[in-house]
Coordinates of C-alpha atoms in Angstrom, one line a residue:
X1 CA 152.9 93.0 81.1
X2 CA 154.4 95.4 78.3
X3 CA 151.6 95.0 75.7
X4 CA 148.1 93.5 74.9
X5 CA 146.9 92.5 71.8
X6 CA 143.6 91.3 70.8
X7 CA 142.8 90.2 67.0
X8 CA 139.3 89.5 66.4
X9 CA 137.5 87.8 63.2
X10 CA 134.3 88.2 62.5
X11 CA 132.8 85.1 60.7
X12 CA 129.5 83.8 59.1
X13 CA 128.5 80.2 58.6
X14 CA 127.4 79.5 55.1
X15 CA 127.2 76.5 52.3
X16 CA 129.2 74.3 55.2
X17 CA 132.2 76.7 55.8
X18 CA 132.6 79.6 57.7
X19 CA 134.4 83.0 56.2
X20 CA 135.9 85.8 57.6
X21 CA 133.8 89.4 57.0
X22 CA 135.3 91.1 59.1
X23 CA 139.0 91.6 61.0
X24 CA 140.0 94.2 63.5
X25 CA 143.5 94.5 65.6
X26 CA 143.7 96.3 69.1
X27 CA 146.7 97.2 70.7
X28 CA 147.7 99.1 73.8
X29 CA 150.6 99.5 75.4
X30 CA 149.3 98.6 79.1
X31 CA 148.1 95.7 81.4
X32 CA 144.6 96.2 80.0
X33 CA 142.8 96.7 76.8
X34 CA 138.9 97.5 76.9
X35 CA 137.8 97.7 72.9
X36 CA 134.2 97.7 71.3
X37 CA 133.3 97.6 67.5
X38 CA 130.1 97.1 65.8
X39 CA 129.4 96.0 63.1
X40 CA 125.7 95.1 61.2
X41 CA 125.2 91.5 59.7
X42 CA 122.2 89.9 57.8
X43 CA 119.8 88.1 59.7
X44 CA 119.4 84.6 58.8
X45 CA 122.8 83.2 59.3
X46 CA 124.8 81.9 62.1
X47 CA 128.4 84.4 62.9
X48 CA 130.9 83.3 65.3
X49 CA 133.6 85.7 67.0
X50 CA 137.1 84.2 66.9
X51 CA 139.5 86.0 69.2
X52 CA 142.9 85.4 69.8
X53 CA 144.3 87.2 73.1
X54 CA 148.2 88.1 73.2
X55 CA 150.1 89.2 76.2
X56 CA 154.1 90.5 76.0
X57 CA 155.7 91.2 79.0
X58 CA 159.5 91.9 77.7
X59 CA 160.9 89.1 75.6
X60 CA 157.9 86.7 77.3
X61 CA 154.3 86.2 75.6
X62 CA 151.6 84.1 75.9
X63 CA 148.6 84.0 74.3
X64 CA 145.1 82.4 74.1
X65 CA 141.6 82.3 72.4
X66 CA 137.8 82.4 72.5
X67 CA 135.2 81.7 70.0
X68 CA 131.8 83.2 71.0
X69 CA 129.1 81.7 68.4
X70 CA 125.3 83.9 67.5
X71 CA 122.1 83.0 65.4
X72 CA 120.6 86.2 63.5

């Protein structure tokens, strides 16, 4: 593996739809990425993490993704 690439959207629930409030891109030219971010959000409302997880390894990739849902 050449590259990693992980694209994160931070989302909230509300009137039926969720919406992104957040968006962050890590990259790292390695076999591993380790990344933290934080980031404060109103109580009351249900957020999800939506990840999408890339992998390049010369001209090959492949990729996959991971929602991760919270109450506040």
């Amino acid at each position: 593996v050449d590259k990693v690439v992980v694209s994160t959207y931070l989302q909230k629930y509300s009137n039926g739809a969720w919406s992104t409030v957040k968006h962050w891109t890590d990259t790292k030219n390695s076999t591993y990425l380790s990344t933290s971010h934080v980031y404060y959000v109103m109580s009351g409302y249900n957020y999800r993490a939506l990840s999408y997880f890339y992998a390049y390894d010369g001209s090959q990739s492949e990729s996959t993704s991971l929602i991760d849902y919270e109450s506040y």
